[in-house]
Coordinates of C-alpha atoms (C1' of nucleotides) in Angstrom, one line a residue:
Chain W
M28 CA -107.6 -104.5 -29.0
I29 CA -106.5 -104.6 -32.6
A30 CA -103.4 -102.4 -31.8
E31 CA -101.3 -104.8 -29.8
D32 CA -101.9 -107.3 -32.6
M33 CA -100.4 -104.8 -35.0
A34 CA -97.3 -103.9 -33.1
A35 CA -96.5 -107.7 -33.3
G36 CA -94.0 -106.9 -35.9
R37 CA -95.9 -107.8 -38.9
S38 CA -95.6 -105.7 -42.4
G39 CA -92.0 -105.5 -41.4
G40 CA -92.8 -103.5 -38.3
R41 CA -93.9 -100.6 -40.6
L42 CA -97.2 -99.1 -39.8
M43 CA -99.0 -96.7 -42.4
T44 CA -102.7 -95.9 -42.0
R45 CA -105.1 -93.4 -43.7
F46 CA -108.1 -91.4 -43.3
P47 CA -110.2 -91.6 -46.3
P48 CA -113.2 -89.2 -46.1
E49 CA -115.4 -88.5 -49.0
P50 CA -115.9 -84.8 -49.3
N51 CA -119.8 -85.1 -49.5
G52 CA -120.8 -83.7 -46.1
Y53 CA -119.1 -82.6 -42.8
L54 CA -117.3 -84.6 -40.6
H55 CA -119.0 -85.8 -37.3
I56 CA -118.1 -87.3 -34.0
G57 CA -118.2 -90.7 -35.5
H58 CA -115.6 -89.6 -38.1
A59 CA -113.5 -88.4 -35.1
K60 CA -113.5 -91.9 -33.7
S61 CA -111.9 -93.0 -37.1
I62 CA -109.6 -90.1 -37.1
C63 CA -108.2 -90.6 -33.6
L64 CA -107.9 -94.4 -34.3
N65 CA -106.0 -94.0 -37.7
F66 CA -103.8 -91.1 -36.6
G67 CA -103.6 -92.4 -32.9
L68 CA -102.3 -95.8 -34.1
A69 CA -99.8 -94.4 -36.5
A70 CA -98.4 -92.2 -33.7
E71 CA -98.5 -94.8 -31.1
F72 CA -96.4 -97.1 -33.2
G73 CA -94.2 -94.7 -35.0
G74 CA -96.0 -95.1 -38.3
L75 CA -97.8 -92.3 -40.4
C76 CA -101.1 -91.5 -41.2
N77 CA -102.1 -90.3 -44.6
F78 CA -105.0 -88.0 -45.3
R79 CA -106.9 -88.9 -48.7
F80 CA -110.0 -87.7 -50.0
D81 CA -111.9 -90.4 -51.6
D82 CA -113.2 -88.4 -54.5
T83 CA -114.6 -90.7 -56.9
N84 CA -118.1 -89.4 -57.3
P85 CA -118.1 -85.9 -58.5
A86 CA -122.0 -85.8 -58.3
K87 CA -121.7 -85.6 -54.7
E88 CA -118.6 -83.8 -53.7
E89 CA -117.8 -80.2 -53.4
V90 CA -114.6 -78.2 -52.4
E91 CA -116.8 -76.6 -49.4
Y92 CA -116.6 -80.1 -48.0
V93 CA -113.0 -80.7 -48.5
E94 CA -112.1 -77.4 -47.0
S95 CA -114.2 -78.0 -43.9
I96 CA -113.0 -81.6 -43.6
E97 CA -109.3 -80.4 -43.6
S98 CA -110.0 -77.9 -41.0
D99 CA -111.7 -80.1 -38.9
V100 CA -109.2 -82.7 -38.7
R101 CA -106.5 -79.9 -37.9
W102 CA -108.6 -78.6 -35.5
L103 CA -109.0 -82.1 -33.8
G104 CA -105.4 -82.0 -33.3
F105 CA -103.8 -84.1 -36.1
D106 CA -101.3 -83.3 -38.7
W107 CA -100.5 -85.0 -42.0
D108 CA -97.4 -82.9 -43.1
D109 CA -97.4 -83.1 -46.9
R110 CA -99.3 -86.3 -47.0
L111 CA -102.6 -85.0 -48.4
Y112 CA -103.7 -87.2 -51.3
Y113 CA -106.9 -87.7 -53.5
A114 CA -108.2 -90.8 -55.0
S115 CA -108.5 -88.5 -58.1
D116 CA -104.9 -88.0 -58.2
Y117 CA -104.6 -91.8 -59.1
F118 CA -107.3 -91.8 -62.0
E119 CA -104.7 -92.4 -64.5
R120 CA -103.2 -95.3 -62.9
L121 CA -106.6 -96.7 -61.9
Y122 CA -107.5 -96.5 -65.7
D123 CA -104.2 -98.5 -66.6
Y124 CA -104.8 -101.1 -64.2
A125 CA -108.5 -101.6 -65.4
G126 CA -106.7 -102.0 -68.9
Q127 CA -104.6 -104.8 -67.4
L128 CA -107.7 -106.6 -66.0
I129 CA -109.3 -106.3 -69.4
K130 CA -106.3 -107.7 -71.3
E131 CA -106.2 -110.7 -68.7
G132 CA -109.7 -111.4 -69.4
K133 CA -110.8 -110.3 -65.9
A134 CA -112.9 -107.3 -66.8
Y135 CA -115.4 -106.6 -69.3
V136 CA -117.6 -103.8 -70.6
C137 CA -121.1 -104.3 -70.2
D138 CA -124.1 -102.6 -72.1
L139 CA -126.9 -103.6 -69.6
T140 CA -128.9 -100.8 -68.2
A141 CA -129.0 -100.2 -64.4
D142 CA -132.2 -101.9 -64.1
Q143 CA -131.0 -104.9 -66.1
I144 CA -127.9 -105.4 -64.0
R145 CA -129.9 -105.4 -60.9
E146 CA -132.3 -108.1 -62.2
Y147 CA -129.3 -110.2 -63.7
R148 CA -127.5 -109.8 -60.1
G149 CA -130.3 -112.2 -58.4
T150 CA -131.2 -111.8 -55.0
L151 CA -129.9 -112.5 -51.5
T152 CA -131.1 -116.0 -51.8
A153 CA -131.1 -116.7 -55.7
P154 CA -127.9 -116.6 -57.7
G155 CA -127.2 -114.2 -60.4
K156 CA -126.9 -114.9 -64.1
A157 CA -124.2 -114.0 -66.6
S158 CA -124.5 -110.7 -68.5
P159 CA -124.9 -111.4 -72.4
Y160 CA -121.8 -109.1 -72.6
R161 CA -119.6 -111.1 -70.2
D162 CA -117.7 -113.0 -72.9
R163 CA -116.8 -110.2 -75.2
S164 CA -113.3 -110.3 -76.7
V165 CA -110.4 -108.7 -75.1
E166 CA -109.9 -106.3 -78.2
E167 CA -113.6 -105.4 -78.1
N168 CA -113.5 -104.6 -74.4
L169 CA -110.3 -102.6 -74.8
D170 CA -111.8 -100.6 -77.5
L171 CA -115.1 -100.1 -75.7
F172 CA -113.4 -99.0 -72.6
R173 CA -111.0 -96.5 -74.5
R174 CA -114.1 -95.1 -76.2
M175 CA -116.0 -94.8 -72.7
R176 CA -113.1 -92.7 -71.7
A177 CA -113.4 -90.7 -74.8
G178 CA -116.9 -89.5 -74.2
E179 CA -118.3 -91.5 -77.1
F180 CA -121.1 -93.0 -75.0
G181 CA -123.9 -91.6 -72.9
D182 CA -124.3 -91.5 -69.1
G183 CA -125.1 -94.8 -67.8
S184 CA -125.0 -96.5 -71.1
R185 CA -122.2 -98.8 -70.3
V186 CA -120.0 -99.8 -67.5
L187 CA -116.9 -101.7 -66.8
R188 CA -117.3 -104.9 -64.6
A189 CA -115.0 -107.2 -63.1
K190 CA -115.4 -110.8 -64.0
I191 CA -115.7 -112.7 -60.9
D192 CA -118.7 -115.0 -60.0
M193 CA -122.3 -114.4 -60.7
A194 CA -123.3 -117.2 -58.3
S195 CA -121.4 -115.9 -55.2
G196 CA -123.2 -115.8 -51.8
N197 CA -121.7 -112.7 -51.7
I198 CA -123.4 -110.1 -53.7
N199 CA -120.3 -107.9 -54.0
M200 CA -118.7 -110.5 -56.0
R201 CA -121.3 -110.8 -58.7
D202 CA -119.4 -109.0 -61.5
P203 CA -119.2 -105.7 -59.6
V204 CA -119.2 -102.4 -61.5
M205 CA -115.7 -100.9 -61.7
Y206 CA -116.4 -97.8 -63.8
R207 CA -119.3 -95.9 -64.7
I208 CA -119.8 -93.1 -67.4
K209 CA -120.7 -89.8 -65.6
K210 CA -120.4 -86.6 -67.7
E211 CA -120.0 -84.5 -64.4
A212 CA -117.5 -81.8 -63.6
H213 CA -115.1 -83.2 -60.8
H214 CA -114.1 -80.6 -58.2
R215 CA -110.4 -81.2 -59.0
T216 CA -110.1 -82.8 -62.4
G217 CA -112.6 -80.8 -63.9
D218 CA -113.9 -82.3 -67.1
R219 CA -110.9 -84.3 -67.8
W220 CA -112.9 -87.4 -67.1
C221 CA -116.1 -88.8 -67.9
I222 CA -115.8 -92.1 -66.5
Y223 CA -115.2 -92.5 -62.6
P224 CA -114.1 -95.6 -60.7
M225 CA -116.2 -97.0 -58.0
Y226 CA -115.2 -97.3 -54.4
D227 CA -114.4 -100.9 -54.3
Y228 CA -112.1 -100.7 -57.3
A229 CA -110.5 -97.4 -56.3
H230 CA -110.0 -97.8 -52.4
G231 CA -107.7 -100.8 -52.4
I232 CA -105.6 -99.8 -55.1
S233 CA -105.1 -96.3 -53.5
D234 CA -104.2 -97.9 -50.2
S235 CA -101.8 -100.0 -52.4
I236 CA -100.2 -97.1 -53.9
E237 CA -99.8 -95.6 -50.8
G238 CA -98.1 -98.3 -49.2
V239 CA -100.8 -98.3 -46.5
T240 CA -100.4 -101.3 -44.2
H241 CA -103.6 -101.4 -42.2
S242 CA -106.7 -100.1 -44.0
L243 CA -109.2 -99.6 -41.1
C244 CA -112.8 -99.2 -42.1
T245 CA -116.2 -99.8 -40.6
M246 CA -118.2 -102.9 -40.5
E247 CA -120.5 -102.5 -43.5
Y248 CA -117.3 -103.0 -45.7
E249 CA -116.7 -106.4 -44.2
D250 CA -118.6 -108.0 -47.0
H251 CA -116.5 -106.0 -49.5
R252 CA -113.2 -107.3 -48.2
P253 CA -113.0 -110.3 -50.7
L254 CA -113.5 -107.9 -53.3
Y255 CA -110.9 -105.4 -51.9
D256 CA -108.5 -108.4 -51.8
W257 CA -109.7 -109.7 -55.2
F258 CA -108.4 -106.6 -57.1
L259 CA -105.2 -106.3 -55.4
D260 CA -104.4 -110.0 -55.9
E261 CA -105.4 -110.1 -59.6
L262 CA -103.3 -107.1 -60.3
K263 CA -100.3 -108.7 -58.1
I264 CA -99.7 -105.3 -56.5
Y265 CA -98.8 -104.4 -53.0
H266 CA -101.6 -105.7 -50.8
P267 CA -102.6 -103.9 -47.4
Q268 CA -104.7 -105.6 -45.0
Q269 CA -108.3 -104.3 -44.5
I270 CA -109.7 -104.5 -40.9
E271 CA -113.1 -103.4 -39.8
F272 CA -114.4 -101.8 -36.8
A273 CA -117.9 -100.9 -35.5
R274 CA -119.0 -97.4 -36.2
L275 CA -120.0 -95.0 -33.3
N276 CA -123.5 -94.5 -32.4
L277 CA -124.2 -91.8 -29.7
S278 CA -127.5 -91.5 -27.7
Y279 CA -130.0 -88.9 -28.6
T280 CA -128.4 -88.0 -31.9
V281 CA -127.7 -89.3 -35.2
L282 CA -124.6 -89.8 -36.8
S283 CA -124.8 -90.6 -40.5
K284 CA -124.1 -87.9 -43.3
R285 CA -127.3 -88.8 -45.0
R286 CA -129.4 -87.9 -42.0
L287 CA -127.4 -84.8 -40.9
L288 CA -127.8 -83.6 -44.6
K289 CA -131.5 -84.1 -44.4
L290 CA -131.5 -82.0 -41.0
V291 CA -129.7 -79.2 -42.9
N292 CA -131.8 -79.4 -46.1
E293 CA -135.0 -79.3 -44.3
K294 CA -133.9 -76.6 -42.0
H295 CA -134.3 -78.6 -38.7
V296 CA -131.1 -77.0 -37.8
N297 CA -129.3 -73.9 -38.9
G298 CA -126.7 -75.4 -41.1
W299 CA -124.0 -78.0 -40.7
N300 CA -122.4 -75.8 -37.8
D301 CA -125.5 -75.6 -35.8
P302 CA -124.2 -76.0 -32.3
R303 CA -126.8 -78.8 -31.8
M304 CA -125.3 -80.8 -34.5
P305 CA -122.8 -83.6 -33.6
T306 CA -120.6 -82.4 -36.5
L307 CA -117.1 -81.2 -35.5
A308 CA -118.0 -78.0 -36.7
G309 CA -121.2 -77.7 -34.7
M310 CA -119.4 -79.1 -31.6
R311 CA -116.7 -76.7 -32.1
R312 CA -119.0 -73.8 -32.3
R313 CA -120.9 -75.1 -29.1
G314 CA -117.6 -75.1 -27.2
Y315 CA -116.4 -78.6 -27.2
T316 CA -112.6 -78.8 -27.1
P317 CA -110.4 -81.1 -29.3
E318 CA -108.9 -82.5 -26.1
A319 CA -112.3 -83.8 -24.8
I320 CA -113.2 -85.4 -28.0
R321 CA -110.0 -87.2 -28.1
N322 CA -110.3 -88.2 -24.7
F323 CA -113.7 -89.5 -25.6
C324 CA -112.6 -91.6 -28.4
E325 CA -109.9 -93.0 -26.3
R326 CA -112.5 -94.2 -23.8
I327 CA -115.1 -95.7 -26.1
G328 CA -112.6 -98.2 -27.4
V329 CA -112.7 -100.0 -30.6
G330 CA -114.4 -103.1 -31.4
K331 CA -116.7 -104.9 -33.8
K332 CA -119.8 -104.9 -31.7
E333 CA -122.6 -102.4 -32.5
S334 CA -123.1 -100.1 -29.5
L335 CA -124.9 -97.0 -28.6
V336 CA -122.5 -94.9 -26.4
D337 CA -124.1 -92.9 -23.5
L338 CA -124.0 -89.2 -24.3
A339 CA -123.3 -88.8 -20.6
L340 CA -119.7 -90.1 -21.4
L341 CA -119.1 -87.5 -23.9
E342 CA -120.3 -84.9 -21.5
Y343 CA -118.2 -86.2 -18.6
C344 CA -115.1 -86.0 -21.0
L345 CA -116.0 -82.4 -22.0
R346 CA -116.4 -81.3 -18.3
E347 CA -113.4 -82.9 -17.1
D348 CA -111.5 -80.8 -19.7
L349 CA -113.4 -77.7 -19.1
N350 CA -113.2 -77.8 -15.5
K351 CA -109.5 -77.8 -15.6
H352 CA -109.1 -75.0 -18.0
A353 CA -112.2 -72.7 -18.2
L354 CA -112.1 -69.3 -16.4
R355 CA -114.9 -68.9 -13.8
V356 CA -117.2 -65.9 -14.2
M357 CA -120.5 -64.9 -12.9
G358 CA -123.5 -64.6 -15.2
V359 CA -127.2 -64.5 -14.4
L360 CA -129.2 -66.0 -16.9
R361 CA -132.7 -65.4 -15.4
P362 CA -132.4 -62.2 -13.6
L363 CA -134.2 -61.3 -10.2
K364 CA -133.4 -58.0 -8.8
V365 CA -132.1 -57.7 -5.3
V366 CA -131.8 -54.3 -3.2
I367 CA -129.5 -54.3 -0.5
D368 CA -131.4 -51.9 1.9
N369 CA -128.5 -51.3 4.2
Y370 CA -126.1 -50.9 1.6
P371 CA -125.0 -47.1 0.8
E372 CA -127.0 -45.6 -1.9
G373 CA -124.8 -45.2 -4.9
G374 CA -122.0 -47.1 -3.2
E375 CA -119.7 -49.2 -5.3
E376 CA -116.7 -51.6 -4.6
Y377 CA -114.6 -54.1 -6.1
L378 CA -114.2 -57.6 -4.6
D379 CA -111.6 -60.2 -5.4
A380 CA -112.9 -63.4 -7.2
V381 CA -110.9 -66.4 -8.1
N382 CA -110.5 -67.1 -12.0
N383 CA -110.2 -70.9 -11.6
P384 CA -110.1 -72.9 -8.5
E385 CA -108.4 -75.8 -10.3
D386 CA -105.6 -73.8 -11.5
P387 CA -103.9 -71.3 -9.0
G388 CA -102.1 -69.9 -11.9
A389 CA -105.1 -68.4 -13.5
G390 CA -105.1 -65.6 -11.0
T391 CA -107.8 -63.4 -9.6
R392 CA -109.9 -60.5 -10.9
K393 CA -112.1 -57.7 -9.3
V394 CA -115.7 -57.8 -9.6
P395 CA -117.9 -54.9 -9.0
F396 CA -120.5 -54.8 -6.2
S397 CA -123.3 -52.3 -5.3
R398 CA -126.6 -51.8 -3.8
E399 CA -128.6 -53.1 -6.6
L400 CA -127.9 -56.6 -7.9
Y401 CA -129.4 -59.5 -9.9
I402 CA -129.7 -63.2 -8.8
E403 CA -130.9 -66.1 -10.6
R404 CA -134.7 -66.4 -10.3
E405 CA -134.4 -70.1 -9.4
D406 CA -132.4 -69.2 -6.4
F407 CA -135.3 -67.8 -4.5
M408 CA -138.4 -69.7 -3.4
E409 CA -141.0 -68.1 -1.2
D410 CA -142.3 -71.3 0.2
P411 CA -139.2 -73.6 -0.1
P412 CA -139.3 -77.4 0.4
K413 CA -136.8 -78.5 3.0
Q414 CA -134.3 -79.6 0.5
F415 CA -134.0 -76.2 -1.0
F416 CA -130.9 -74.4 0.5
R417 CA -131.1 -71.2 -1.3
L418 CA -132.7 -67.7 -0.7
A419 CA -136.0 -67.5 1.0
P420 CA -138.0 -65.0 3.2
G421 CA -136.0 -64.4 6.3
R422 CA -133.2 -66.9 5.0
E423 CA -129.4 -65.9 5.1
V424 CA -127.2 -67.0 2.2
R425 CA -123.7 -66.1 0.9
L426 CA -123.1 -64.2 -2.3
R427 CA -120.1 -65.6 -3.8
Y428 CA -116.8 -63.6 -3.0
A429 CA -119.2 -60.9 -1.5
Y430 CA -121.3 -61.0 1.6
F431 CA -124.0 -62.6 3.6
I432 CA -127.3 -61.3 2.7
K433 CA -130.6 -62.0 4.4
C434 CA -134.0 -61.6 2.5
E435 CA -136.2 -59.3 4.4
S436 CA -139.3 -58.6 2.0
V437 CA -140.4 -59.6 -1.3
V438 CA -141.9 -57.0 -4.1
R439 CA -144.7 -58.4 -6.0
D440 CA -146.4 -57.6 -9.1
E441 CA -149.9 -56.5 -7.9
R442 CA -151.6 -58.0 -11.0
T443 CA -149.8 -61.3 -11.6
G444 CA -148.5 -61.8 -8.1
E445 CA -145.1 -62.6 -9.8
V446 CA -142.2 -61.7 -7.5
M447 CA -140.6 -58.5 -9.0
E448 CA -137.8 -57.8 -6.6
L449 CA -136.1 -58.6 -3.2
H450 CA -135.1 -56.6 -0.5
C451 CA -132.3 -57.8 1.6
T452 CA -129.8 -56.6 4.2
Y453 CA -126.1 -57.7 4.2
D454 CA -123.7 -58.2 6.8
P455 CA -120.8 -55.7 6.4
A456 CA -118.7 -58.0 8.6
T457 CA -118.8 -61.0 6.1
R458 CA -117.0 -59.3 3.2
G459 CA -115.5 -61.5 0.9
G460 CA -117.7 -64.3 2.0
D461 CA -116.5 -65.4 5.6
S462 CA -118.5 -64.8 8.7
P463 CA -116.0 -63.7 11.5
D464 CA -118.5 -65.4 14.1
G465 CA -118.3 -68.7 12.4
R466 CA -122.0 -68.8 11.5
K467 CA -122.8 -71.0 8.7
V468 CA -125.1 -70.5 5.7
K469 CA -126.2 -73.4 3.4
A470 CA -125.9 -71.9 0.1
T471 CA -123.6 -69.9 -1.9
L472 CA -125.3 -67.7 -4.8
H473 CA -123.7 -66.2 -8.0
W474 CA -124.7 -62.7 -8.8
V475 CA -124.0 -59.8 -10.8
S476 CA -124.1 -55.8 -9.9
A477 CA -127.1 -54.4 -11.6
P478 CA -125.6 -51.0 -12.9
H479 CA -122.4 -52.6 -13.8
S480 CA -123.9 -55.7 -15.8
L481 CA -123.5 -56.6 -19.1
E482 CA -126.7 -57.5 -21.1
A483 CA -126.2 -60.6 -23.4
E484 CA -128.2 -63.2 -25.2
V485 CA -127.6 -66.6 -23.9
R486 CA -128.4 -69.9 -25.9
L487 CA -129.3 -72.9 -24.0
Y488 CA -129.0 -76.3 -26.0
N489 CA -130.7 -79.6 -25.2
T490 CA -130.5 -82.9 -26.9
L491 CA -131.6 -82.7 -30.7
F492 CA -133.8 -85.8 -30.2
T493 CA -136.1 -86.7 -27.4
K494 CA -135.4 -90.6 -28.2
E495 CA -132.4 -92.3 -27.0
N496 CA -131.9 -94.0 -30.4
P497 CA -133.7 -91.7 -33.2
N498 CA -132.5 -94.3 -35.8
D499 CA -134.7 -97.0 -33.9
T500 CA -138.0 -95.8 -35.6
E501 CA -141.5 -97.3 -35.3
E502 CA -143.5 -98.2 -38.0
G503 CA -144.3 -95.5 -40.6
R504 CA -142.1 -92.8 -38.7
D505 CA -138.9 -91.1 -39.4
F506 CA -136.0 -90.1 -37.3
T507 CA -137.1 -86.4 -37.8
D508 CA -140.3 -87.1 -35.6
Y509 CA -138.2 -87.5 -32.5
L510 CA -136.8 -84.0 -32.8
N511 CA -136.7 -82.3 -29.5
P512 CA -138.8 -79.1 -29.8
K513 CA -136.8 -77.8 -26.8
S514 CA -133.4 -78.3 -28.3
L515 CA -132.7 -74.6 -28.3
E516 CA -133.9 -72.0 -26.0
V517 CA -132.8 -68.4 -26.3
L518 CA -132.4 -66.2 -23.3
T519 CA -132.0 -62.5 -24.2
D520 CA -132.1 -60.7 -21.0
C521 CA -129.2 -62.1 -19.4
R522 CA -126.8 -60.2 -17.0
L523 CA -123.1 -60.9 -17.0
E524 CA -120.0 -59.7 -15.2
P525 CA -118.7 -56.5 -17.1
G526 CA -115.4 -58.1 -17.9
L527 CA -117.2 -60.4 -20.3
K528 CA -117.7 -57.5 -22.8
D529 CA -114.6 -58.1 -24.8
A530 CA -114.6 -61.9 -24.6
R531 CA -113.0 -63.2 -27.9
A532 CA -115.1 -65.6 -30.1
G533 CA -114.8 -69.1 -29.2
A534 CA -113.6 -68.3 -25.7
G535 CA -115.0 -70.7 -23.1
Y536 CA -116.0 -69.9 -19.6
Q537 CA -117.7 -71.5 -16.7
F538 CA -120.7 -69.5 -15.4
E539 CA -120.6 -70.5 -11.8
R540 CA -123.3 -72.9 -10.9
M541 CA -124.7 -72.8 -14.3
G542 CA -122.4 -74.5 -16.7
Y543 CA -119.9 -73.8 -19.5
F544 CA -120.5 -71.3 -22.2
C545 CA -118.6 -70.0 -25.0
V546 CA -118.8 -67.0 -27.1
D547 CA -120.7 -67.9 -30.3
S548 CA -118.4 -67.3 -33.4
V549 CA -121.0 -66.4 -35.6
D550 CA -123.7 -64.1 -34.0
S551 CA -121.4 -62.2 -31.6
A552 CA -120.9 -58.7 -32.3
P553 CA -118.0 -56.5 -30.8
G554 CA -119.0 -55.5 -27.3
K555 CA -122.2 -57.6 -27.8
P556 CA -121.3 -61.2 -27.2
V557 CA -123.7 -64.1 -27.6
F558 CA -123.0 -67.1 -25.4
N559 CA -123.8 -70.8 -26.4
R560 CA -124.2 -73.2 -23.4
T561 CA -121.6 -75.7 -24.0
V562 CA -122.8 -78.3 -21.3
T563 CA -124.4 -77.9 -17.9
L564 CA -122.6 -78.6 -14.7
K565 CA -123.7 -81.4 -12.7
D566 CA -126.6 -80.5 -10.7
E567 CA -127.7 -82.1 -7.5
W568 CA -130.6 -79.9 -6.9
A569 CA -132.0 -80.5 -10.4
K570 CA -131.8 -84.2 -9.8
L571 CA -133.5 -84.0 -6.7
Q572 CA -136.5 -81.8 -8.3
K573 CA -136.6 -84.3 -11.0
A574 CA -136.8 -87.3 -8.6
G575 CA -139.4 -85.5 -6.5
K576 CA -141.6 -85.0 -9.5
K577 CA -141.7 -88.6 -10.2
Chain O
rU13 C1' -133.6 -121.8 -48.3
rG14 C1' -127.8 -117.0 -49.7
rG15 C1' -123.4 -114.5 -47.6
rG16 C1' -120.8 -111.8 -43.8
rG17 C1' -120.6 -110.0 -38.5
rC18 C1' -121.7 -109.7 -33.5
rG19 C1' -123.7 -111.2 -28.3
rU20 C1' -119.3 -110.0 -20.7
rC21 C1' -123.2 -104.9 -15.2
rG22 C1' -128.1 -99.6 -17.1
rA23 C1' -124.0 -97.7 -21.1
rC24 C1' -119.2 -98.6 -23.1
rA25 C1' -115.2 -102.0 -22.3
rA26 C1' -110.7 -105.5 -20.6
rG27 C1' -110.4 -110.7 -20.6
rC28 C1' -107.5 -115.4 -25.3
rG29 C1' -108.4 -122.5 -19.9
rG30 C1' -106.7 -121.0 -13.6
rC31 C1' -111.5 -118.8 -10.7
rA32 C1' -115.0 -111.3 -13.7
rA33 C1' -110.0 -105.1 -14.9
rG34 C1' -111.4 -100.0 -15.7
rU35 C1' -114.7 -95.9 -17.2
rC36 C1' -119.6 -93.4 -17.5
rA37 C1' -124.3 -93.9 -15.3
rG38 C1' -126.7 -94.9 -10.3
rC39 C1' -126.7 -95.2 -5.1
rA40 C1' -124.4 -93.8 0.0
rG41 C1' -121.0 -90.9 2.8
rA42 C1' -116.6 -87.3 3.6
rU43 C1' -115.3 -82.6 2.2
rU44 C1' -116.6 -77.8 0.0
rU45 C1' -117.4 -69.6 -0.4
rU46 C1' -119.9 -73.2 -7.4
rG47 C1' -126.0 -78.5 -4.2
rG48 C1' -119.2 -77.6 -9.1
rA49 C1' -114.5 -80.1 -8.5
rU50 C1' -112.3 -83.6 -5.1
rC51 C1' -112.3 -88.2 -2.2
rU52 C1' -114.2 -92.8 -0.1
rG53 C1' -117.5 -97.1 -0.3
rC54 C1' -121.4 -100.0 -2.9
rC55 C1' -122.9 -101.7 -7.8
rA56 C1' -122.0 -109.0 -12.9
rU57 C1' -121.1 -116.1 -7.4
rU58 C1' -121.4 -114.5 -13.3
rC59 C1' -120.3 -113.8 -19.1
rC60 C1' -127.3 -115.0 -24.8
rC61 C1' -129.1 -120.2 -23.9
rA62 C1' -128.6 -125.8 -23.7
rG63 C1' -125.2 -129.7 -23.7
rG64 C1' -120.2 -131.3 -24.0
rU65 C1' -114.5 -131.6 -23.0
rU66 C1' -111.5 -130.5 -18.6
rC67 C1' -109.1 -131.0 -11.8
rG68 C1' -110.8 -126.1 -13.6
rA69 C1' -114.4 -122.7 -19.3
rA70 C1' -116.7 -116.0 -20.3
rU71 C1' -112.4 -118.2 -22.7
rC72 C1' -112.1 -124.8 -26.3
rC73 C1' -116.2 -128.1 -28.9
rU74 C1' -121.4 -129.1 -30.7
rG75 C1' -126.2 -127.3 -31.3
rG76 C1' -129.8 -123.4 -30.5
rC77 C1' -131.4 -118.4 -29.9
rG78 C1' -131.2 -113.0 -30.7
rC79 C1' -129.3 -108.7 -33.0
rC80 C1' -126.7 -105.9 -37.1
rC81 C1' -125.1 -105.4 -42.4
rC82 C1' -125.4 -106.8 -47.8
rA83 C1' -129.7 -107.2 -54.0
rG84 C1' -126.3 -98.1 -55.8
rC85 C1' -123.8 -97.4 -62.4
rC86 C1' -123.0 -94.2 -53.4
rA87 C1' -119.0 -94.3 -50.2

RNA sequence: UGGGGCGUCGACAAGCGGCAAGUCAGCAGAUUUUGGAUCUGCCAUUCCCAGGUUCGAAUCCUGGCGCCCCAGCCA
């Protein structure tokens, strides 16, 4: 949309973008949209994209954040070579430019308090009035600004303001603050500075210094564009073009650093990289792939319209990628014991299983089979409705890659009546899963051999919020009121194929018929993996059940 | 009674005066040793509304309506 327009040969055919995060939080999927846009556009038109930290507010910024941000962008698959910049690298030049504006009578030091400045600014409908300090002499302003830098004044006692128009309909133009005094150590410049430039002043100049041609930002900065332009024009320096686009909103989650920080601080989640978080760190731990996220960003498009993208689209992109690449494996989440009565006691054999039907190159593996197995509890029903194809008393089904088995009897807990165990018989002629006599079976079940199985913990995730748009709060409520109590379910008695014992952290698999899972990179121990459910498989049966309940 | 922006299918989104792409979701069917994957077909006579210009408008004009953002010494 904006892209063709750019390629039209303006800016001398040169294209330079930048991704300018503030290191005050972790990156989330909304940032991924911006990253893909900026780096993607540059790559598409033979340009470059710089990586610049917008670190002009030491009070909120930390090195932990700069490190996570860098690694997240790299993980997403983008590279900035040696073009890693910091707005703080430009502090000296920014200071000089401010001096230039003062000399030209376009900026002044103001002694009003923050509250007074607010009062003088006026309201949305009423114009502001001039600060009594607006007409200080150039000399006095220069002297005061120099002394601000020298640390002679206390925090918040004075600011440097641009002299623009106190009556402007655009509040950003009512003599905006350019510098404030903050005696706070900066994560990079230490205590070299005690005055720090504001975003509006620093951003455009930073873009200009770097020769950025297209400065892409989100819609809320549209009102700031006249100011962006004003500084550059008054300074008569290279003038990049600011273009705005709508930020991403995703259903059933929140995408703002302020809200995500609140979730972390109030312990609604276990940190920024909690697999339920829409942060890149959380998604990575959950098992999302960079490829899936990039594809998603590609598909949602870029425009100026506020939108709420369906989570289903993200999950579609995820499954699309995982389906092609994830190795198949069998894992029983809620085990139900099955004894094959006519299988030799103590017998054991290894059956061939395909690793990935979508990729013949992935090969095959051997899975152990024996007299005692586990199947999924939900794959058996004593009194099944007609739409249920799976195991039931007297019914025959196929065990994937193994045999046809038939349920002969059910063992129940005398007291609770709960089904404890199934007794089945198998047909030796169906080894591998095909029946020589051509008889059909309506379902294929995954299973695992009980004595060979690996016990593991599996964590099932659901949406963090129960409301499609948690930002859309009713009177007196907060987005945290819509947190989903079932966003995490921990299963501790899962039985997996033994081959998974040494699965490496982060590795993703498809547990056949159950979904995609990956080895948790934080809580897994050698030989004792913990799996995170990345996303379920599409499930016709679940859909039928849901429809039936309604 | 200020300034800025946006309004095309349930959700995204093309379209830029010539007669509504595509994707997700949904529905129906084929196929299947994952009720997975795959494949087919269906899903906006209509583009926020009302006028106007035109042979012809989602696209141009006028007037409404609705939604979002802005009063940090945050970014």
